[in-house]
Coordinates of C-alpha atoms in Angstrom, one line a residue:
M56 CA -15.7 60.5 -12.6
E57 CA -18.9 59.3 -11.0
N58 CA -22.1 61.2 -11.5
I59 CA -22.9 63.3 -8.4
N60 CA -26.6 62.2 -8.7
Q61 CA -25.7 58.5 -8.5
T62 CA -23.4 58.7 -5.5
E63 CA -22.6 61.0 -2.6
G64 CA -19.6 62.2 -4.6
I65 CA -16.2 60.9 -5.5
L66 CA -14.8 62.3 -2.3
S67 CA -17.7 61.1 -0.1
D68 CA -15.7 58.4 1.7
H69 CA -12.3 59.9 1.1
T70 CA -9.9 59.7 4.0
S71 CA -6.4 61.0 3.9
L72 CA -3.3 58.7 4.1
L73 CA -2.7 60.6 7.3
D74 CA -5.8 59.3 9.0
G75 CA -5.0 57.8 12.4
D76 CA -1.6 59.6 12.3
Q77 CA -1.0 62.1 15.1
L78 CA 0.2 64.6 12.5
N79 CA -3.3 64.8 11.0
P80 CA -5.2 67.5 12.8
L81 CA -8.4 66.5 11.0
S82 CA -8.5 62.8 11.9
D83 CA -11.3 63.4 14.4
V84 CA -13.4 65.6 12.1
L85 CA -16.4 64.8 9.9
F86 CA -16.4 67.2 6.9
I87 CA -19.7 67.6 5.1
V88 CA -20.1 69.6 1.8
L89 CA -23.6 70.7 1.1
L90 CA -24.3 70.5 -2.6
Y91 CA -26.4 73.7 -2.8
K92 CA -28.4 74.3 -5.9
N93 CA -28.5 78.1 -6.0
E94 CA -31.5 79.2 -8.1
E95 CA -29.6 82.3 -9.3
F96 CA -27.6 80.0 -11.7
K97 CA -30.9 79.0 -13.4
A98 CA -29.9 76.3 -15.9
R99 CA -27.4 74.1 -14.1
A100 CA -26.3 72.8 -10.7
P101 CA -23.7 75.3 -9.6
Y102 CA -21.8 72.8 -7.5
D103 CA -20.9 71.0 -10.7
I104 CA -19.4 74.0 -12.4
E105 CA -15.8 73.1 -13.3
I106 CA -13.0 75.5 -12.3
L107 CA -9.5 74.6 -13.5
G108 CA -10.2 70.9 -13.6
K109 CA -12.3 70.5 -10.5
K110 CA -16.0 71.0 -9.8
M111 CA -16.8 73.8 -7.4
W112 CA -17.8 71.3 -4.6
E113 CA -14.5 69.5 -5.0
W114 CA -12.5 72.7 -4.3
V115 CA -14.5 73.0 -1.0
A116 CA -13.8 69.3 -0.2
L117 CA -10.1 69.8 -0.6
A118 CA -10.3 72.1 2.5
G119 CA -11.2 69.0 4.5
D120 CA -8.3 66.8 3.4
G121 CA -7.6 64.4 6.2
A122 CA -11.1 64.4 7.6
K123 CA -13.9 61.9 6.7
I124 CA -15.7 63.7 3.9
K125 CA -19.3 63.4 2.9
T126 CA -21.5 65.3 0.4
T127 CA -25.2 65.7 0.4
P128 CA -27.7 67.8 -1.6
C129 CA -29.5 70.7 0.0
T130 CA -31.8 73.7 -0.8
K131 CA -32.4 77.0 0.9
D132 CA -35.3 75.3 2.8
T133 CA -33.3 72.3 4.1
D134 CA -33.1 71.7 7.8
I135 CA -29.3 71.5 8.1
V136 CA -29.2 70.1 11.6
A137 CA -31.7 67.3 10.9
M138 CA -30.0 66.5 7.6
V139 CA -26.4 66.1 8.8
K140 CA -27.1 64.2 12.1
P141 CA -27.3 60.8 10.4
F142 CA -23.7 61.2 9.0
V143 CA -22.2 61.6 12.5
N144 CA -20.4 58.6 13.8
N145 CA -17.4 58.8 16.2
E146 CA -15.9 62.1 15.0
K147 CA -15.4 64.7 17.7
Y148 CA -16.2 67.7 15.5
T149 CA -18.4 68.2 12.4
V150 CA -17.6 70.8 9.9
V151 CA -20.5 71.7 7.5
L152 CA -19.7 74.0 4.5
Y153 CA -21.7 75.0 1.5
S154 CA -20.4 74.0 -2.0
D155 CA -20.4 77.6 -3.1
T156 CA -17.2 78.7 -1.2
P157 CA -14.4 77.3 -3.5
L158 CA -11.7 79.6 -2.1
I159 CA -11.9 78.2 1.4
S160 CA -8.7 76.4 2.2
R161 CA -7.5 73.7 4.7
A162 CA -5.6 76.4 6.5
N163 CA -8.9 78.3 7.0
V164 CA -10.5 75.1 8.4
L165 CA -7.7 74.5 10.8
E166 CA -7.8 78.1 12.0
I167 CA -11.6 77.8 12.6
L168 CA -11.2 74.5 14.5
D169 CA -8.5 76.0 16.7
Y170 CA -10.9 78.8 17.6
V171 CA -13.7 76.4 18.4
K172 CA -11.4 74.2 20.6
A173 CA -9.8 77.1 22.4
R174 CA -13.2 78.4 23.5
D175 CA -14.8 75.0 23.9
L176 CA -17.7 76.0 21.7
N177 CA -20.6 73.7 20.9
V178 CA -21.4 75.4 17.7
L179 CA -19.9 78.1 15.5
R180 CA -21.9 79.6 12.7
L181 CA -20.0 80.7 9.7
K182 CA -20.9 82.9 6.8
R183 CA -21.5 79.7 4.7
G184 CA -21.5 76.9 7.1
F185 CA -21.2 75.6 10.7
V186 CA -18.7 73.9 13.0
F187 CA -20.3 71.6 15.6
N188 CA -19.1 69.7 18.6
S189 CA -20.5 66.4 17.3
K190 CA -22.1 65.3 20.7
Y191 CA -23.9 68.7 20.8
L192 CA -25.0 68.3 17.2
L193 CA -26.6 64.9 18.0
N194 CA -28.7 66.3 20.8
C195 CA -29.7 69.7 19.5
E196 CA -32.8 70.5 17.4
S197 CA -31.8 73.8 15.8
V198 CA -28.9 76.3 15.7
L199 CA -29.3 79.7 17.5
A200 CA -25.7 80.8 17.3
S201 CA -25.0 84.2 15.7
E202 CA -22.6 84.4 12.7
N203 CA -19.0 84.8 13.7
K204 CA -17.5 87.9 12.0
L205 CA -14.0 86.8 12.5
F206 CA -14.3 84.4 9.5
D207 CA -15.9 86.4 6.7
G208 CA -13.1 87.2 4.3
Q209 CA -13.1 86.4 0.6
E210 CA -12.6 82.7 1.3
F211 CA -16.1 82.6 2.7
E212 CA -17.8 84.6 -0.1
M213 CA -20.7 82.9 -1.8
V214 CA -20.2 82.3 -5.5
N215 CA -23.7 82.8 -6.8
N216 CA -23.3 84.0 -10.4
F217 CA -21.0 83.6 -13.3
D218 CA -19.2 86.9 -12.7
K219 CA -18.1 85.5 -9.3
V220 CA -17.1 82.2 -11.0
Q221 CA -14.8 84.2 -13.3
N222 CA -13.3 86.1 -10.3
V223 CA -12.7 82.9 -8.4
T224 CA -11.1 81.3 -11.4
K225 CA -8.6 84.1 -11.6
V226 CA -7.7 83.7 -7.9
L227 CA -7.3 79.9 -8.1
K228 CA -5.4 80.2 -11.4
N229 CA -2.8 82.5 -9.9
M230 CA -2.4 80.3 -6.8
I231 CA -1.7 77.3 -9.1
L232 CA 0.8 79.3 -11.2
D233 CA 2.6 80.6 -8.1
F234 CA 2.8 77.1 -6.6
H235 CA 4.6 75.8 -9.7
K236 CA 6.9 78.8 -10.1
A237 CA 8.0 78.3 -6.5
N238 CA 8.8 74.7 -7.3
G239 CA 11.2 75.5 -10.2
V240 CA 8.9 75.9 -13.2
Q241 CA 9.6 78.7 -15.6
I242 CA 6.3 80.3 -16.9
A243 CA 6.8 83.0 -19.5
D244 CA 3.3 84.5 -19.5
D245 CA 0.9 84.1 -16.6
V246 CA -2.0 85.6 -18.6
S247 CA -2.0 83.0 -21.4
T248 CA -1.0 80.0 -19.3
F249 CA -3.7 77.7 -17.9
I250 CA -2.9 74.8 -15.6
D251 CA -5.5 72.6 -14.0
A252 CA -5.4 71.7 -10.4
D253 CA -4.3 68.1 -10.8
V254 CA -1.5 68.8 -13.3
V255 CA 2.0 67.7 -12.0
L256 CA 5.1 69.7 -13.2
E257 CA 8.6 68.6 -12.4
K258 CA 11.4 71.1 -11.9
N259 CA 13.1 72.9 -14.7
V260 CA 10.0 72.7 -17.0
T261 CA 9.7 75.7 -19.3
I262 CA 6.2 76.9 -20.3
E263 CA 6.1 79.5 -23.1
P264 CA 2.9 81.6 -23.8
N265 CA -0.5 80.2 -24.7
N266 CA -0.3 76.7 -23.1
H267 CA -3.3 74.8 -21.7
L268 CA -2.5 71.9 -19.4
K269 CA -5.6 70.0 -18.5
G270 CA -6.9 67.1 -16.4
K271 CA -4.3 64.7 -14.9
T272 CA -1.3 65.7 -17.0
Y273 CA 2.3 65.0 -16.0
I274 CA 5.2 67.0 -17.4
G275 CA 8.7 65.6 -16.7
E276 CA 12.0 67.5 -15.9
N277 CA 13.6 69.8 -18.4
T278 CA 10.7 69.6 -20.8
V279 CA 10.0 72.7 -22.9
L280 CA 6.5 73.6 -24.0
E281 CA 6.8 76.0 -26.8
P282 CA 3.8 78.3 -27.6
N283 CA 0.3 77.1 -28.4
N284 CA -0.1 73.7 -27.0
I285 CA -3.1 71.9 -25.5
I286 CA -2.2 68.8 -23.4
K287 CA -4.9 66.8 -21.6
D288 CA -4.6 63.7 -19.4
S289 CA -1.2 62.8 -20.8
I290 CA 2.3 61.9 -19.6
I291 CA 5.1 64.0 -21.1
S292 CA 8.5 62.5 -20.0
N293 CA 11.8 64.2 -19.4
N294 CA 13.7 66.3 -21.9
V295 CA 10.7 66.6 -24.4
V296 CA 10.0 69.6 -26.6
V297 CA 6.4 70.2 -27.7
K298 CA 5.7 72.7 -30.4
A299 CA 2.1 74.0 -31.2
S300 CA 0.4 70.6 -30.8
Y301 CA -2.7 68.9 -29.3
I302 CA -2.0 65.9 -27.1
S303 CA -4.7 63.9 -25.3
N304 CA -4.6 60.6 -23.3
S305 CA -1.1 59.9 -24.6
R306 CA 2.4 59.2 -23.4
I307 CA 5.4 60.9 -24.9
S308 CA 8.8 59.2 -24.2
E309 CA 12.0 61.0 -23.2
N310 CA 14.1 63.0 -25.6
T311 CA 11.3 63.4 -28.1
I312 CA 10.3 66.4 -30.2
V313 CA 6.6 66.8 -30.9
G314 CA 5.2 69.1 -33.6
P315 CA 4.8 71.6 -34.8
F316 CA 1.1 71.0 -35.5
D317 CA 0.8 67.4 -34.3
K318 CA -2.5 66.0 -33.1
I319 CA -1.8 63.0 -30.8
I320 CA -4.7 61.1 -29.2
D321 CA -4.6 57.8 -27.4
K322 CA -1.0 57.0 -28.5
N323 CA 2.4 56.2 -27.1
I324 CA 5.1 58.2 -28.9

């Protein structure tokens, strides 16, 4: 992953495969994530705090999937209007969100845009961001709009300390677990099971207590993860049993039993 200080971000020029497709409601949207360095976090840039395999700003960027996404640093003294104007090209709308709202979702963004379009608004001020008609943005000098109270739920809450990071982690963790359970994955214990955002689980996977699936891991059909495994950036094929083992950057072939107590790093088994 590229260093955020050396680039505008790994998602800076990201565009969805749906771009140009009539099914993509964000194809005419510029989506800007403000990399906000909240001084309350003291020792580190909060937008780089990792939550279940993604940095906090990346969770915000996911809400703009299908739009043209840019990232840019800012502080509490930044003139937001002046800063984002140079990014505007031909997009009809510009959505600007701070990097400290990792619970905001694409559904939230679509709802907000529908509200703006239905009322033909030039600017909508959110609790942690703005939505602009891009033509208006290019010609205005400042934002005078009052905050819209319709969009101030937990999705828009600012994460400005590590207690809130912990709370957000719990919410996102449960969302990930619920997603996989709805797709046919059996999870024995929600409390002790941790699954990163980019992990892919096929149907009929069984996950017993105290399993940590990290990074870009793939688990094939009918695989059983017995208790006490850590699997990171690895491919586990179909019909595998993993027993109390550590697997990193490796590939496990079908119909294999791993462990107990194996340590597999950079291998094909």
